[in-house]
Coordinates of C-alpha atoms and ligand atoms in Angstrom, one line a residue:
M22 CA 21.7 -8.6 -0.7
D23 CA 24.0 -5.4 -0.2
K24 CA 21.3 -2.7 -0.6
E25 CA 20.8 -0.1 2.0
K26 CA 18.8 -1.3 4.9
I27 CA 15.9 1.0 5.2
L28 CA 13.9 -0.3 7.7
E29 CA 14.9 -2.9 10.4
I30 CA 12.9 -4.2 13.2
N31 CA 14.2 -6.4 15.8
N32 CA 12.1 -8.4 18.5
L33 CA 9.3 -5.8 18.6
K34 CA 6.8 -5.9 21.5
I35 CA 3.6 -4.0 21.7
S36 CA 1.4 -4.3 24.5
F37 CA -1.7 -2.7 26.3
T38 CA -2.3 -2.1 29.8
Q39 CA -5.9 -2.4 30.6
Y40 CA -7.8 -1.7 34.1
Q41 CA -10.1 -4.0 35.2
K42 CA -12.4 -3.5 38.2
G43 CA -11.2 -0.5 39.9
M44 CA -7.4 -0.3 39.7
Q45 CA -6.4 -4.0 38.8
Q46 CA -3.8 -3.7 35.8
T47 CA -3.4 -6.2 33.4
E48 CA -1.0 -6.7 30.3
L49 CA -2.3 -7.5 26.8
P50 CA 0.6 -8.5 24.8
V51 CA -0.6 -8.3 21.3
I52 CA 3.0 -8.2 19.5
K53 CA 5.0 -10.4 21.1
D54 CA 8.2 -10.9 18.8
L55 CA 8.0 -9.4 15.4
S56 CA 11.3 -8.9 13.3
V57 CA 11.6 -7.4 9.6
T58 CA 14.1 -6.1 7.4
I59 CA 13.3 -4.2 4.4
H60 CA 16.2 -3.0 2.0
A61 CA 15.7 -0.2 -0.5
G62 CA 14.0 -1.3 -3.7
E63 CA 12.4 -4.1 -1.9
M64 CA 8.7 -4.7 -1.4
V65 CA 7.6 -7.0 1.5
A66 CA 4.3 -8.2 2.8
V67 CA 3.3 -8.8 6.2
V68 CA 0.6 -11.1 6.5
G69 CA -1.7 -12.1 9.4
S70 CA -5.2 -12.7 10.3
S71 CA -7.5 -10.1 11.5
G72 CA -6.9 -8.9 14.9
S73 CA -3.5 -10.2 14.8
G74 CA -1.5 -6.9 15.3
K75 CA -0.8 -5.6 11.8
S76 CA -2.2 -2.3 12.3
L77 CA -0.4 -1.8 15.4
L78 CA 2.8 -2.6 13.8
A79 CA 2.4 0.4 11.2
H80 CA 1.3 2.6 14.1
G81 CA 4.3 1.5 16.3
I82 CA 6.6 2.5 13.2
L83 CA 4.8 5.9 13.1
R84 CA 4.7 6.2 16.8
I85 CA 0.8 7.0 16.8
L86 CA 0.0 4.2 19.0
P87 CA -2.9 4.7 21.7
Y88 CA -1.7 6.3 24.9
N89 CA -2.3 2.9 26.8
A90 CA 0.3 0.9 24.5
E91 CA 3.6 0.2 25.3
M92 CA 6.6 -0.7 22.6
G93 CA 9.8 -2.6 23.1
G94 CA 12.4 -3.9 20.9
E95 CA 14.4 -2.0 18.2
I96 CA 13.3 -0.1 15.2
R97 CA 16.1 1.4 13.0
Y98 CA 15.5 3.7 9.9
C99 CA 18.6 3.9 7.4
G100 CA 21.0 2.2 10.0
K101 CA 19.9 4.8 12.9
P102 CA 17.5 4.0 15.8
L103 CA 14.1 5.5 14.7
T104 CA 13.4 7.8 17.7
E105 CA 10.2 9.7 18.6
K106 CA 12.0 12.9 17.4
N107 CA 13.3 11.7 14.1
I108 CA 9.7 10.2 13.1
R109 CA 8.3 13.9 13.9
K110 CA 10.3 15.0 11.0
L111 CA 10.1 12.0 8.5
R112 CA 6.2 11.4 8.9
G113 CA 4.4 12.4 5.9
K114 CA 7.6 13.1 4.0
E115 CA 10.3 10.3 3.8
I116 CA 8.1 7.9 5.7
V117 CA 4.3 7.8 4.5
L118 CA 1.5 5.5 6.0
V119 CA -1.5 4.7 4.0
P120 CA -3.8 4.0 6.9
Q121 CA -6.3 1.2 6.9
S122 CA -9.1 3.1 8.3
T123 CA -10.9 5.8 6.0
A124 CA -11.2 7.9 9.2
Y125 CA -7.9 9.3 9.0
L126 CA -9.1 11.9 6.9
D127 CA -10.2 15.1 8.6
P128 CA -14.2 15.2 8.1
L129 CA -14.4 19.1 8.4
M130 CA -11.6 19.8 5.5
K131 CA -12.1 19.5 1.8
V132 CA -10.2 16.7 0.4
G133 CA -7.9 18.8 -1.9
R134 CA -6.7 20.9 0.9
Q135 CA -5.8 18.0 3.0
I136 CA -3.7 16.3 0.4
C137 CA -2.3 19.7 -0.8
K138 CA -1.0 20.6 2.7
G139 CA 2.5 20.4 1.8
L140 CA 2.0 20.9 -2.0
K141 CA 3.1 24.6 -2.7
D142 CA 5.4 23.5 -5.5
K143 CA 4.0 23.0 -8.9
E144 CA 5.7 19.7 -9.4
K145 CA 3.7 18.2 -6.6
K146 CA 0.5 19.6 -7.8
H147 CA 1.3 18.2 -11.0
R148 CA 2.1 14.7 -9.6
L149 CA -1.2 14.9 -7.6
D150 CA -3.0 15.5 -10.9
T151 CA -1.4 12.8 -12.4
I152 CA -2.0 10.1 -9.8
F153 CA -5.4 11.3 -9.5
E154 CA -5.9 10.5 -13.2
E155 CA -4.3 7.1 -12.8
Y156 CA -6.9 6.3 -10.1
S157 CA -9.8 7.7 -12.3
L158 CA -10.4 10.6 -9.7
D159 CA -12.1 13.5 -11.0
K160 CA -10.2 16.8 -10.0
K161 CA -13.6 18.0 -8.6
V162 CA -13.3 15.6 -6.0
Q163 CA -10.8 17.9 -4.5
E164 CA -13.5 20.2 -3.9
Q165 CA -15.7 17.7 -1.9
Y166 CA -15.7 16.8 1.8
P167 CA -14.7 13.2 2.9
F168 CA -18.4 12.4 3.9
E169 CA -19.6 13.0 0.2
L170 CA -17.2 10.2 -1.0
S171 CA -17.7 6.6 -1.2
G172 CA -15.2 4.1 0.8
G173 CA -13.5 3.2 -2.3
M174 CA -12.9 6.6 -3.4
T175 CA -11.7 7.6 -0.2
R176 CA -9.1 4.6 -0.2
R177 CA -7.8 5.8 -3.5
I178 CA -7.4 9.3 -2.3
M179 CA -5.6 7.9 0.7
I180 CA -3.3 6.2 -1.6
S181 CA -2.6 9.3 -3.7
T182 CA -1.9 11.3 -0.7
A183 CA 1.0 8.9 -0.1
L184 CA 2.2 8.7 -3.5
V185 CA 2.5 12.3 -4.0
E186 CA 5.7 12.8 -1.9
K187 CA 8.7 10.9 -3.1
P188 CA 8.9 8.6 0.0
K189 CA 11.8 6.5 1.2
L190 CA 9.7 4.1 3.4
V191 CA 5.9 3.2 2.5
I192 CA 4.0 1.6 5.0
A193 CA 0.6 0.5 3.5
D194 CA -1.9 -0.9 5.9
E195 CA -4.5 -3.0 4.2
P196 CA -4.7 -0.5 1.1
T197 CA -6.9 -2.5 -1.1
P198 CA -10.1 -3.6 0.6
G199 CA -13.2 -1.6 -1.3
L200 CA -11.4 -1.6 -4.5
D201 CA -12.4 -3.3 -7.4
P202 CA -9.5 -6.2 -8.4
K203 CA -8.4 -4.0 -11.3
L204 CA -7.9 -1.0 -9.0
A205 CA -6.4 -3.1 -5.9
K206 CA -4.0 -4.6 -8.5
R207 CA -3.1 -1.2 -9.7
A208 CA -2.6 0.1 -6.3
M209 CA -0.2 -2.8 -5.6
E210 CA 1.6 -2.1 -8.8
H211 CA 2.1 1.4 -7.8
F212 CA 3.9 0.4 -4.6
R213 CA 5.9 -1.9 -6.5
Q214 CA 6.9 1.2 -8.9
L215 CA 7.9 3.3 -5.8
A216 CA 10.2 0.3 -4.7
D217 CA 11.6 0.1 -8.1
M218 CA 12.6 3.6 -7.8
G219 CA 14.6 2.8 -4.7
A220 CA 11.8 2.9 -1.7
A221 CA 11.2 0.4 0.7
V222 CA 7.5 -0.9 0.9
L223 CA 5.9 -2.6 3.4
V224 CA 2.1 -3.9 2.7
I225 CA 0.4 -5.1 5.5
T226 CA -2.5 -7.4 4.2
H227 CA -4.4 -10.6 4.5
D228 CA -4.9 -11.0 0.8
L229 CA -1.8 -13.2 0.3
E230 CA -3.0 -14.1 -3.3
L231 CA -2.8 -10.3 -4.5
A232 CA 0.5 -9.6 -2.6
L233 CA 2.2 -12.4 -4.3
E234 CA 1.6 -10.7 -7.7
T235 CA 3.7 -7.9 -6.7
V236 CA 5.9 -8.4 -3.6
D237 CA 9.4 -9.8 -3.3
R238 CA 9.1 -11.4 0.1
V239 CA 6.3 -12.4 2.4
Q240 CA 6.7 -12.0 6.4
V241 CA 4.2 -14.5 8.1
F242 CA 2.7 -13.1 11.5
Y243 CA 0.9 -15.5 13.8
A244 CA -0.3 -14.8 17.3
G245 CA 2.1 -12.0 17.9
H246 CA 5.1 -13.7 16.2
T247 CA 6.8 -13.7 13.1
I248 CA 7.0 -17.3 12.3
E249 CA 8.4 -17.5 8.7
D250 CA 10.1 -15.2 6.1
A251 CA 9.7 -16.7 2.5
S252 CA 10.5 -15.2 -0.7
V253 CA 7.7 -15.1 -3.4
D254 CA 9.0 -18.0 -5.3
D255 CA 8.9 -20.2 -2.1
F256 CA 5.2 -19.8 -2.5
E257 CA 5.0 -21.6 -6.0
R258 CA 4.8 -24.9 -4.2
E259 CA 3.7 -25.9 -0.8
E260 CA 6.7 -27.9 -0.6
T261 CA 9.0 -25.0 -0.5
L262 CA 7.5 -23.3 2.5
R263 CA 8.6 -24.4 5.7
H264 CA 6.3 -23.7 8.7
P265 CA 3.0 -25.6 8.9
Y266 CA 0.9 -22.4 9.2
T267 CA 2.4 -21.0 6.2
R268 CA 1.5 -24.2 4.2
A269 CA -1.9 -24.0 5.6
L270 CA -2.4 -20.3 4.5
W271 CA -1.2 -21.7 1.2
R272 CA -4.0 -24.4 0.9
A273 CA -6.5 -21.6 2.1
M274 CA -5.6 -19.6 -1.1
P275 CA -8.5 -19.6 -3.5
K276 CA -6.7 -21.0 -6.4
H277 CA -5.4 -23.9 -4.0
G278 CA -8.7 -25.0 -3.3
F279 CA -9.8 -22.8 0.0
H280 CA -8.9 -25.5 2.4
Y281 CA -10.0 -24.3 5.8
I282 CA -7.6 -24.2 8.8
G283 CA -9.1 -26.0 11.8
G284 CA -9.0 -24.4 15.1
V285 CA -8.4 -20.8 16.2
Q286 CA -5.7 -18.5 16.6
P287 CA -4.7 -18.5 20.5
Y288 CA -6.0 -15.5 22.6
V289 CA -3.1 -13.1 23.4
K290 CA -3.8 -13.5 27.1
D291 CA -3.4 -17.3 27.0
N292 CA 0.5 -16.8 27.8
L293 CA 1.4 -19.7 25.5
Q294 CA 5.1 -21.0 25.3
G295 CA 6.9 -22.1 22.3
C296 CA 5.2 -22.1 18.8
P297 CA 1.9 -20.4 19.0
F298 CA 0.7 -22.7 16.2
A299 CA 1.4 -25.7 18.0
P300 CA -2.2 -26.4 19.2
R301 CA -3.3 -26.5 15.6
C302 CA -0.7 -28.4 14.2
D303 CA -0.7 -32.0 13.3
M304 CA 3.0 -32.6 13.5
A305 CA 3.3 -30.9 16.9
S306 CA 5.3 -32.6 19.5
R307 CA 6.6 -31.5 23.0
E308 CA 9.5 -30.0 21.9
C309 CA 7.2 -27.3 20.2
Q310 CA 6.7 -25.9 23.7
G311 CA 10.2 -24.8 24.2
E312 CA 12.1 -22.0 23.0
I313 CA 12.0 -22.3 19.2
P314 CA 15.2 -20.6 17.4
W315 CA 15.4 -19.0 14.1
K316 CA 16.4 -21.6 11.2
V317 CA 18.0 -20.4 7.7
S318 CA 16.5 -22.4 5.1
G319 CA 17.0 -21.8 1.3
S320 CA 16.1 -18.2 0.6
G321 CA 14.1 -17.7 3.6
Y322 CA 14.1 -18.5 7.5
V323 CA 11.6 -20.1 9.7
R324 CA 10.8 -20.6 13.3
C325 CA 9.9 -24.5 13.6
I326 CA 11.5 -27.3 14.8
L327 CA 10.5 -29.5 12.0
Ligands
ATP401 N1 -6.5 0.7 22.2 C1 -6.3 -0.8 22.4 N2 -6.5 -1.0 23.8 C2 -6.5 -2.5 23.8 N3 -6.1 -3.5 23.0 C3 -6.2 -2.9 21.7 C4 -6.2 -1.7 21.4 N4 -5.8 -1.3 20.2 C5 -5.9 -2.6 19.6 N5 -6.0 -3.5 20.7 C6 -5.8 -5.0 20.4 O1 -4.8 -5.3 19.6 C7 -5.2 -6.2 18.5 C8 -4.7 -6.0 17.1 O2 -5.1 -5.0 16.6 P1 -4.9 -4.5 15.0 O3 -5.7 -3.3 14.9 O4 -3.4 -4.3 14.8 O5 -5.0 -5.8 14.3 P2 -5.0 -6.0 12.8 O6 -4.2 -7.1 12.6 O7 -4.6 -4.7 12.0 O8 -6.5 -6.5 12.3 P3 -7.5 -6.2 11.1 O9 -7.0 -7.3 10.1 O10 -8.7 -6.3 11.3 O11 -7.1 -4.9 10.7 C9 -6.9 -6.2 18.6 O12 -7.3 -7.7 18.4 C10 -7.1 -5.8 20.2 O13 -7.3 -6.8 20.9
NI402 NI1 -5.4 -3.8 10.8

C-alpha cells in the first residue's frame, strides 16, 4: 500500500515502577513488544483480552500515562517522531481519543460547554448538531451535567466529541460497551466513514465480531506482544489465520460456537521467554521458548514458528 503512513509504532514497551515494602522497586512490564502501522484511509482493530494493556497503548500514543509509567520504542506520526511537544499541539485536534472510561468528562461542567470548547465557528456547531441527531441525542443534553446522563448516553457524547473535529488520527478505546447493538454498529460505521474520508482509525476492542464488520485489518495482542496482523478476509475461515491464539479467538466467536480457550494469560511478572501463548498451545514445542521472528504470510504477518 503506498498511502501515507499516519501512525507507525515500532516495538512499543510500557512498564510501571512499583514500590513494595518501603523502597524495594519492581518493574511491571505490561506492553513488551507492540508494533502497528496505520495508513491514511485505514481502520485497524487491536484486539486483546481484558487487562492486556490496550488502554495503555492509547494513553501511550497521547502521552497521558500515569507518572509511574515508562515508555520505550518508537511512535511516528505522519513520518516524524511523535514527541511530547508535538502531541500537545495535536491532541484533541488532528489526533483524537475516544476514551474508554466515561470518567473523562468533567463532572462540574455542562456537557455542551465541554464539547464546544473549541467550537467557535458555525460550521463545527452545525456538525455537532448533525452528529447529535445521528446518535439520537437531544440538544437539551448539552445543558446537562455528566452525572445526569446514563452510561450509554455519555458514551455517545464522547464519540460525538471526537467526531466534531476533522481528525487525521482517531483512537477509539472500547467505544461501544453500553450501546445497544444498533448504535454500536452505527458508531463503528461512523469511524469507518472517517477512514473513508482519509483518516487513520485505531479501534481498541475485545469485540472481534463487531470489529470484523467494519475494519480492514486486525492486530492481535496477547500478553504484551503483537502476535499476528491479519486482514479481515483472513477471518473468514480458521485455516487462513496463522497464530494458534488467533485461531482460538476465532473459535471463541459467538457465530463459531463460543469455544472456550483453556488456561489463562500469563501474568506480566512471570518473565516468560519466547511465545507468550506457548503454555496454552497444543502445538507448542521447545523451539517456542526461543526468539520468535516475524514471518510474512499471505496478506498478514505472524510471530509463530509453525
Ligand atoms: N497506574 C498503574 N500502575 C500499575 N499498573 C497499572 C497501572 N495502570 C494499569 N496497570 C496495569 O496495566 C494492565 C493493563 O491495563 P489496561 O487498562 O491498558 O488494560 P486493557 O487491555 O485496556 O483492559 P480492559 O479490556 O479491561 O480495558 C493492568 O492489568 C494493570 O496491571
Ligand atoms: Ni482498556
